[in-house]
Short mmCIF file of C-alpha atoms in Angstrom, two decimals:
data_model
loop_
_atom_site.label_atom_id
_atom_site.label_comp_id
_atom_site.label_asym_id
_atom_site.label_seq_id
_atom_site.Cartn_x
_atom_site.Cartn_y
_atom_site.Cartn_z
CA ARG A 240 -29.24 -6.73 8.47
CA HIS A 241 -32.37 -6.88 6.39
CA ARG A 242 -32.54 -9.58 3.74
CA ALA A 243 -33.20 -6.91 1.07
CA VAL A 244 -29.82 -5.21 1.60
CA GLN A 245 -27.85 -7.81 -0.32
CA ALA A 246 -30.49 -8.09 -3.05
CA ASN A 247 -30.52 -4.30 -3.58
CA ARG A 248 -26.79 -3.95 -4.22
CA PRO A 249 -26.79 -4.67 -8.00
CA ALA A 250 -29.54 -2.08 -8.59
CA ILE A 251 -27.78 0.49 -6.39
CA GLU A 252 -24.46 0.02 -8.22
CA GLU A 253 -26.16 0.34 -11.61
CA VAL A 254 -27.84 3.60 -10.60
CA ARG A 255 -24.52 4.99 -9.37
CA GLU A 256 -22.72 3.96 -12.57
CA VAL A 257 -25.39 5.62 -14.72
CA TRP A 258 -25.01 8.74 -12.56
CA ARG A 259 -21.23 8.77 -13.17
CA ARG A 260 -21.51 8.11 -16.89
CA LEU A 261 -24.10 10.85 -17.40
CA GLY A 262 -22.05 13.35 -15.39
CA GLY A 263 -24.64 13.62 -12.63
CA GLY A 264 -27.60 14.02 -14.99
CA ILE A 265 -29.88 11.95 -12.72
CA PRO A 266 -30.57 12.16 -8.97
CA ARG A 267 -27.69 10.85 -6.92
CA LEU A 268 -28.06 7.68 -4.86
CA GLY A 269 -25.21 7.99 -2.38
CA GLU A 270 -25.01 6.68 1.17
CA ALA A 271 -26.95 9.62 2.60
CA GLU A 272 -29.76 9.35 0.04
CA LEU A 273 -29.99 5.59 0.51
CA ALA A 274 -30.12 5.92 4.30
CA ARG A 275 -32.99 8.44 4.10
CA LEU A 276 -34.89 6.12 1.78
CA TYR A 277 -34.57 3.20 4.21
CA GLU A 278 -35.51 5.42 7.16
CA ASP A 279 -38.71 6.51 5.43
CA ARG A 280 -39.75 2.92 4.81
CA LEU A 281 -38.95 1.91 8.40
CA ALA A 282 -40.63 4.91 10.03
CA ASP A 283 -43.59 2.88 11.41
CA VAL A 284 -41.61 -0.20 12.40
CA ASP A 285 -41.72 -0.95 16.16
CA SER A 286 -40.53 -4.56 16.44
CA MET A 287 -38.08 -6.99 14.94
CA ASP A 288 -40.90 -8.92 13.28
CA GLU A 289 -42.08 -5.77 11.54
CA PHE A 290 -38.51 -4.98 10.55
CA ARG A 291 -37.99 -8.40 8.94
CA SER A 292 -41.25 -8.19 7.01
CA ALA A 293 -40.78 -4.57 5.86
CA ASN A 294 -40.60 -4.01 2.11
CA LEU A 295 -37.15 -2.54 1.46
CA ALA A 296 -36.73 -3.83 -2.09
CA LEU A 297 -35.58 -1.13 -4.53
CA ASP A 298 -36.89 -0.85 -8.07
CA LEU A 299 -34.34 0.39 -10.58
CA GLY A 300 -37.06 2.26 -12.47
CA ASP A 301 -37.70 4.46 -9.44
CA PHE A 302 -34.27 6.07 -9.81
CA VAL A 303 -33.31 6.01 -13.49
CA SER A 304 -35.33 5.86 -16.69
CA ASP A 305 -34.79 3.40 -19.51
CA GLU A 306 -33.73 6.28 -21.75
CA ALA A 307 -31.03 7.37 -19.30
CA ARG A 308 -29.76 3.82 -18.98
CA ALA A 309 -29.56 3.51 -22.76
CA ARG A 310 -27.55 6.74 -23.07
CA ALA A 311 -25.15 5.59 -20.39
CA ALA A 312 -24.72 2.19 -22.01
CA ALA A 313 -23.91 3.81 -25.37
CA LEU A 314 -20.79 5.49 -23.99
CA PRO A 315 -17.50 3.70 -24.77
CA ASP A 316 -15.85 1.56 -22.11
CA ALA A 317 -12.36 1.98 -23.60
CA VAL A 318 -10.38 3.93 -26.20
CA THR A 319 -7.41 2.99 -28.36
CA VAL A 320 -4.07 4.68 -27.66
CA ARG A 321 -0.97 3.61 -29.61
CA GLY A 322 -2.80 0.51 -30.77
CA ALA A 323 -3.60 -0.58 -27.19
CA GLU A 324 -7.00 -0.60 -25.50
CA VAL A 325 -7.15 1.79 -22.55
CA PRO A 326 -10.10 1.44 -20.15
CA ILE A 327 -12.23 4.50 -19.27
CA GLN A 328 -13.41 5.15 -15.74
CA TYR A 329 -16.22 7.71 -15.58
CA ASP A 330 -16.54 10.06 -12.63
CA VAL A 331 -18.11 13.35 -11.53
CA GLU A 332 -16.15 16.33 -10.21
CA SER A 333 -18.05 18.86 -8.14
CA GLU A 334 -16.88 21.98 -9.99
CA ILE A 335 -16.76 20.56 -13.53
CA GLY A 336 -19.27 17.74 -13.75
CA GLY A 337 -18.62 14.56 -15.70
CA VAL A 338 -15.04 13.51 -16.50
CA ALA A 339 -13.50 10.50 -18.22
CA ARG A 340 -10.42 9.04 -16.54
CA LEU A 341 -8.07 6.98 -18.73
CA ARG A 342 -6.40 4.09 -16.91
CA LEU A 343 -2.99 4.06 -18.57
CA PRO A 344 -0.09 1.60 -18.27
CA GLU A 345 2.87 3.28 -16.58
CA LYS A 346 5.22 2.72 -19.52
CA MET A 347 2.82 4.45 -21.90
CA ALA A 348 2.02 7.24 -19.45
CA ARG A 349 5.68 8.25 -19.11
CA THR A 350 6.04 9.04 -22.82
CA LEU A 351 2.50 10.08 -23.78
CA VAL A 352 2.08 13.47 -25.46
CA GLU A 353 -0.97 15.70 -25.64
CA ALA A 354 -1.56 14.97 -29.33
CA GLU A 355 -2.12 11.28 -28.53
CA VAL A 356 -4.89 11.91 -26.01
CA PRO A 357 -8.28 10.97 -27.55
CA VAL A 358 -11.01 13.59 -27.75
CA LEU A 359 -14.13 12.65 -25.77
CA ASP A 360 -17.39 14.38 -24.91
CA ARG A 361 -16.00 15.53 -21.54
CA PRO A 362 -12.69 16.52 -19.93
CA VAL A 363 -10.11 13.74 -19.80
CA ARG A 364 -8.25 12.79 -16.64
CA PHE A 365 -5.49 10.24 -16.15
CA MET A 366 -4.64 7.49 -13.71
CA VAL A 367 -1.86 4.90 -13.41
CA MET A 368 -2.23 1.92 -11.11
CA ARG A 369 1.11 0.91 -9.58
CA GLY A 370 0.20 -2.06 -7.39
CA LYS A 371 1.49 -1.69 -3.84
CA ARG A 372 2.77 1.77 -4.67
CA GLY A 373 -0.81 3.00 -4.99
CA THR A 374 -2.55 4.86 -7.81
CA VAL A 375 -1.37 8.09 -9.44
CA ARG A 376 -4.13 10.47 -10.58
CA ALA A 377 -3.65 13.67 -12.55
CA ALA A 378 -5.66 16.25 -14.48
CA ASN A 379 -3.18 16.58 -17.38
CA ILE A 380 -0.16 14.91 -18.96
CA ASP A 381 2.47 17.16 -17.37
CA GLU A 382 1.07 16.65 -13.89
CA LEU A 383 0.89 12.89 -14.44
CA GLN A 384 4.48 12.52 -15.65
CA GLU A 385 5.79 14.76 -12.90
CA ALA A 386 4.05 12.56 -10.32
CA LEU A 387 5.47 9.40 -11.88
CA ASP A 388 9.01 10.80 -11.71
CA ARG A 389 8.83 11.46 -7.99
CA PRO A 390 10.52 9.03 -5.58
CA TRP A 391 8.29 6.52 -3.90
CA PHE A 392 7.17 8.30 -0.75
CA THR A 393 3.89 8.04 1.08
CA ALA A 394 1.76 11.15 1.54
CA ASP A 395 2.76 11.71 5.19
CA GLU A 396 6.47 11.69 4.27
CA TYR A 397 6.11 14.94 2.32
CA ALA A 398 6.58 18.24 4.07
CA ASP A 399 4.14 21.13 3.76
CA ASP A 400 6.02 22.50 0.75
CA GLY A 401 5.79 19.19 -1.13
CA VAL A 402 9.47 18.25 -0.77
CA PRO A 403 10.11 14.68 0.43
CA VAL A 404 11.46 14.64 3.97
CA GLU A 405 14.30 12.20 3.20
CA SER A 406 15.63 14.39 0.39
CA ARG A 407 16.48 17.25 2.75
CA ALA A 408 20.15 17.55 3.71
CA GLY A 409 20.41 17.09 7.47
CA GLY A 410 16.65 17.07 7.77
CA GLU A 411 14.35 14.58 9.38
CA LYS A 412 14.24 11.04 8.16
CA ARG A 413 11.49 8.57 8.78
CA GLY A 414 12.46 5.17 10.10
CA ARG A 415 10.74 1.83 9.76
CA GLY A 416 8.53 2.35 12.80
CA GLY A 417 7.12 5.61 11.41
CA GLU A 418 9.13 7.81 13.81
CA ARG A 419 11.48 10.44 12.47
CA ALA A 420 15.14 10.56 13.45
CA ARG A 421 17.02 13.84 13.06
CA GLY A 422 20.34 14.28 11.34
CA GLY A 423 19.71 12.50 8.05
CA GLY A 424 22.42 10.16 6.87
CA ARG A 425 22.16 6.44 7.31
CA ARG A 426 19.33 4.76 9.13
CA SER A 427 20.58 3.41 12.43
CA SER A 428 19.94 -0.17 13.39
CA ALA A 429 19.14 -1.55 16.82
CA ARG A 430 21.56 -4.41 16.26
CA GLY A 431 25.27 -3.80 15.90
CA SER A 432 24.94 -0.04 15.56
CA GLY A 433 28.03 0.69 17.67
CA PRO A 434 31.68 0.56 16.58
CA ARG A 435 32.86 -2.61 14.96
CA GLY A 436 34.00 -5.11 17.50
CA SER A 437 31.78 -3.83 20.33
CA GLU A 438 29.23 -6.20 21.77
CA ARG A 439 25.50 -5.76 21.10
CA GLY A 440 23.83 -4.13 24.05
CA GLY A 441 27.13 -3.52 25.92
CA ASN A 442 30.42 -5.32 26.63
CA ARG A 443 30.27 -8.83 27.82
CA SER A 444 31.73 -9.18 31.32
CA GLY A 445 35.04 -10.96 31.60
CA GLN A 446 35.81 -10.91 27.87
CA ASN A 447 39.02 -9.30 26.58
CA GLU A 448 39.62 -7.61 29.94
CA GLY A 449 42.98 -5.93 30.38
CA SER A 450 43.89 -5.93 26.70
CA ALA A 451 45.22 -2.67 25.35
CA VAL A 452 44.24 -1.08 22.10
CA GLY A 453 46.52 -2.27 19.33
CA GLU A 454 47.93 -5.12 21.43
CA ALA A 455 48.60 -8.24 19.43
CA PRO A 456 46.25 -11.10 20.21
CA ARG A 457 47.54 -13.58 22.71
CA GLY A 458 48.10 -17.04 21.35
CA PRO A 459 50.58 -19.85 21.30
CA GLY A 460 53.97 -18.72 20.07
CA PRO A 461 56.85 -20.74 18.71
CA GLY A 462 57.70 -23.60 21.06
CA SER A 463 54.76 -22.93 23.34
CA ARG A 464 51.94 -25.30 24.06
CA ALA A 465 48.29 -24.81 24.80
CA ARG A 466 47.23 -24.16 28.39
CA GLY A 467 46.53 -27.28 30.43
CA THR A 468 48.27 -29.78 28.13
CA LYS A 469 51.22 -31.96 28.95
CA PRO A 470 53.82 -33.70 26.84
CA ARG A 471 53.03 -37.26 25.95
CA GLY A 472 55.58 -38.53 28.41
CA GLU A 473 53.87 -36.76 31.37
CA ARG A 474 50.35 -38.12 30.97
CA GLY A 475 50.58 -40.85 33.58
CA GLY A 476 52.74 -43.31 31.70
CA PRO A 477 54.85 -43.93 28.69
CA PRO A 478 53.37 -43.67 25.23
CA GLY A 479 51.50 -46.73 24.18
CA GLY A 480 50.92 -47.96 27.73
CA LYS A 481 47.86 -50.10 28.37
CA ARG A 482 45.09 -49.12 30.70
CA GLY A 483 44.32 -51.39 33.55
CA LYS A 484 41.18 -51.73 35.59
CA GLY A 485 39.78 -48.49 36.85
CA GLY A 486 41.10 -46.56 33.86
CA ARG A 487 44.67 -46.25 35.15
CA ARG A 488 47.56 -46.90 32.87
CA GLY A 489 49.79 -49.83 33.57
CA PRO A 490 53.54 -49.86 33.31
#
């Protein structure tokens, strides 16, 4: 990296903002134009020393006049809608030219009507920022509110006809890993997806073998005792007997 790259960024961003605010009324300074400018200045460079000492500093006056900067600065940064300040984001559309995009709160956008949209010197567009759910952009109020009413699906979860995949009866449904499982219905789980009572990943060997379906569980009945236990009188001596040396009970 050349040391001038970082220093040039504020001037580059200002030129691009003036270009957006004036609807493309000045020469564009995009990535391609900037790359050609750097290439022209580095055309005779043959070593790293020459590269480091090359003059790549950009002068703002070479791209935009003071008059154009003043006109761009005079444009409003926000408008008032329903008593609230709504920021304006300027942009350029290839077929139309300059547009003003209103960054609306979602609650306001859902109930906004055409009569409340402010009149500006260019076509108005709309956007609603929804955090992790992304940003909704629209060219008019109806399109914006229709987009806000849609379920939260990502772009690749919509079919070619614009219908969400998961809303189709018996259609494909996208799982957590991004793969689609056919048949719709509930999303299967890798753990415990079999019938209730079955073991995860198969039956455990030696468990509940030989038991019939519907058979009552085996357990101690009336008068029975647990396996391997003896009455107190059969445990090597009478109750209360003392142990002698070696752990054996005495008489």
